[in-house]
mmCIF file of C-alpha atoms in Angstrom:
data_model
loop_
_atom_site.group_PDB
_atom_site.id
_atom_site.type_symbol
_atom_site.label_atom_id
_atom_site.label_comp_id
_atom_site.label_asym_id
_atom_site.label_seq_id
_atom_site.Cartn_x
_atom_site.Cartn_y
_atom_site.Cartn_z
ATOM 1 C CA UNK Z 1 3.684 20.118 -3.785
ATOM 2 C CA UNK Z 2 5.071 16.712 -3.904
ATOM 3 C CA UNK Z 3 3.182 13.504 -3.108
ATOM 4 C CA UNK Z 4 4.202 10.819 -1.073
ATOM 5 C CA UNK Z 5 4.171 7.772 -2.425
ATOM 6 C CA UNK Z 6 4.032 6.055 0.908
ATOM 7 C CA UNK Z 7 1.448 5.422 3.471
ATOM 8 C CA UNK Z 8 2.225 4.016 7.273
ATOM 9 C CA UNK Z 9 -0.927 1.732 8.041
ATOM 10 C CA UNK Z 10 1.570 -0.147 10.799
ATOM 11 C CA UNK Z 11 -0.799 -0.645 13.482
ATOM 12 C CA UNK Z 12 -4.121 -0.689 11.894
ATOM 13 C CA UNK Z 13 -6.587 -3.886 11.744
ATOM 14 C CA UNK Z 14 -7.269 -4.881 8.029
ATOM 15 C CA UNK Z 15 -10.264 -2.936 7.356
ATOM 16 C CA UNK Z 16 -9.213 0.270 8.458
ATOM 17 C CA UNK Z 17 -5.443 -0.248 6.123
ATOM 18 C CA UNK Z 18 -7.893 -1.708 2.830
ATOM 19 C CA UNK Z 19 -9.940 2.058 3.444
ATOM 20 C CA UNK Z 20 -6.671 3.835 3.413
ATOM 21 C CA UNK Z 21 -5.224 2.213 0.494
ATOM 22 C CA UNK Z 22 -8.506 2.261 -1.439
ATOM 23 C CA UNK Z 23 -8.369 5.887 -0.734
ATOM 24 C CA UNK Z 24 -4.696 6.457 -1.572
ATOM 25 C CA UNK Z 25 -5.474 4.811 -4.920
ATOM 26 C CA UNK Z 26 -8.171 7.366 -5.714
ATOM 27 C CA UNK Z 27 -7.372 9.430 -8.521
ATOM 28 C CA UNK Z 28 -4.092 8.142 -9.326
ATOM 29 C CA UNK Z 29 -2.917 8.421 -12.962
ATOM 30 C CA UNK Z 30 -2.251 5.700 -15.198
ATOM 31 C CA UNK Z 31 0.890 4.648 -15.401
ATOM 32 C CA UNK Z 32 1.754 6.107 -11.591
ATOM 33 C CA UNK Z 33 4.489 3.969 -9.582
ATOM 34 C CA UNK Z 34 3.476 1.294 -7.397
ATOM 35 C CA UNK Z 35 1.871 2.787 -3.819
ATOM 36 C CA UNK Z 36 4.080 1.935 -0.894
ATOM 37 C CA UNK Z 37 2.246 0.617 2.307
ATOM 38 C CA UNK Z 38 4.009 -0.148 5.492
ATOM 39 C CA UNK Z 39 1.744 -2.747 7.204
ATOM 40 C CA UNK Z 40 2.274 -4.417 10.972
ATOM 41 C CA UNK Z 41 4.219 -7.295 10.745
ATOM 42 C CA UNK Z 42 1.666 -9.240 11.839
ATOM 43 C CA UNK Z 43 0.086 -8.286 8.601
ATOM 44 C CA UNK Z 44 -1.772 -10.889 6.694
ATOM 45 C CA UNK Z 45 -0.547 -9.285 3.470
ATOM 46 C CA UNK Z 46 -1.705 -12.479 1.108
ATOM 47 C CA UNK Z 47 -5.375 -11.854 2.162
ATOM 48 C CA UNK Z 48 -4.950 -7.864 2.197
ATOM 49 C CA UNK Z 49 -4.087 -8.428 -1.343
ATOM 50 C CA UNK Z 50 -6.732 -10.671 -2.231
ATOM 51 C CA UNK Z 51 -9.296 -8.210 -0.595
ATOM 52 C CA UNK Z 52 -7.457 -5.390 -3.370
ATOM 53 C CA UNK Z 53 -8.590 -7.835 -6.438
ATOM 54 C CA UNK Z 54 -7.009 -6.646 -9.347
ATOM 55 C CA UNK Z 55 -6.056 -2.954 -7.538
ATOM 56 C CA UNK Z 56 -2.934 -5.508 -5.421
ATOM 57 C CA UNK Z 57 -0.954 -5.098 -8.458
ATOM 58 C CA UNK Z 58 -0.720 -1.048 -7.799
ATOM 59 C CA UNK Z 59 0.396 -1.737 -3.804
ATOM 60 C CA UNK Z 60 3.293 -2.936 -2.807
ATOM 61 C CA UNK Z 61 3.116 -4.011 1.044
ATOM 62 C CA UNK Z 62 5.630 -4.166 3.504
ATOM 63 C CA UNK Z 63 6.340 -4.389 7.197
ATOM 64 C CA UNK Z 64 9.872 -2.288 7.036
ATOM 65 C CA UNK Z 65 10.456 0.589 4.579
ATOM 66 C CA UNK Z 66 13.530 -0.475 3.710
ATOM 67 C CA UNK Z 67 11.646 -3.429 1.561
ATOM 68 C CA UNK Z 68 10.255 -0.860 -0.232
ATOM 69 C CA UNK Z 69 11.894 -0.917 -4.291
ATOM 70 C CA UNK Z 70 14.407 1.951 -5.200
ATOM 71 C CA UNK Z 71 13.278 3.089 -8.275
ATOM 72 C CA UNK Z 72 15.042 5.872 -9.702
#
C-alpha cells in the first residue's frame, strides 16, 4: 500500500485544514518527507503555520500542486 504524501484541504476554513493536518501528521516516522497540503488560495498560510508551532516545519502548504517540491 503506498501513502500519499498529499492532502487537498482546498476549500476548508482553517480549523477544519489544522484537524486534517494534525491528523495526517499522526504517526509519521522520523525522518518522513515534508507533508504536502493544498490549501484555498485564499489561505492565510502564515497564521496556519503559526497555529502548527514547531509541527509547520513538517508541512509544506500550497494553493497549486505544482508548488509542491520534486524530490526524488
Amino acid at each position: 500500500m503506498q501513502v500519499s504524501n498529499t492532502i487537498d484541504c482546498n476549500g476548508l476554513s482553517p480549523a477544519p485544514t489544522l484537524l486534517r493536518i494534525m491528523q495526517a501528521l499522526v504517526g509519521r516516522e522520523d525522518g518522513a518527507s515534508r507533508l504536502n497540503v493544498l490549501v484555498g488560495s485564499d489561505c492565510n498560510c502564515e497564521r496556519l503555520a503559526d497555529s502548527l508551532g514547531p509541527l509547520a516545519k513538517e508541512v509544506q502548504l500550497a494553493s497549486d500542486a505544482k508548488q509542491f517540491a520534486v524530490v526524488n
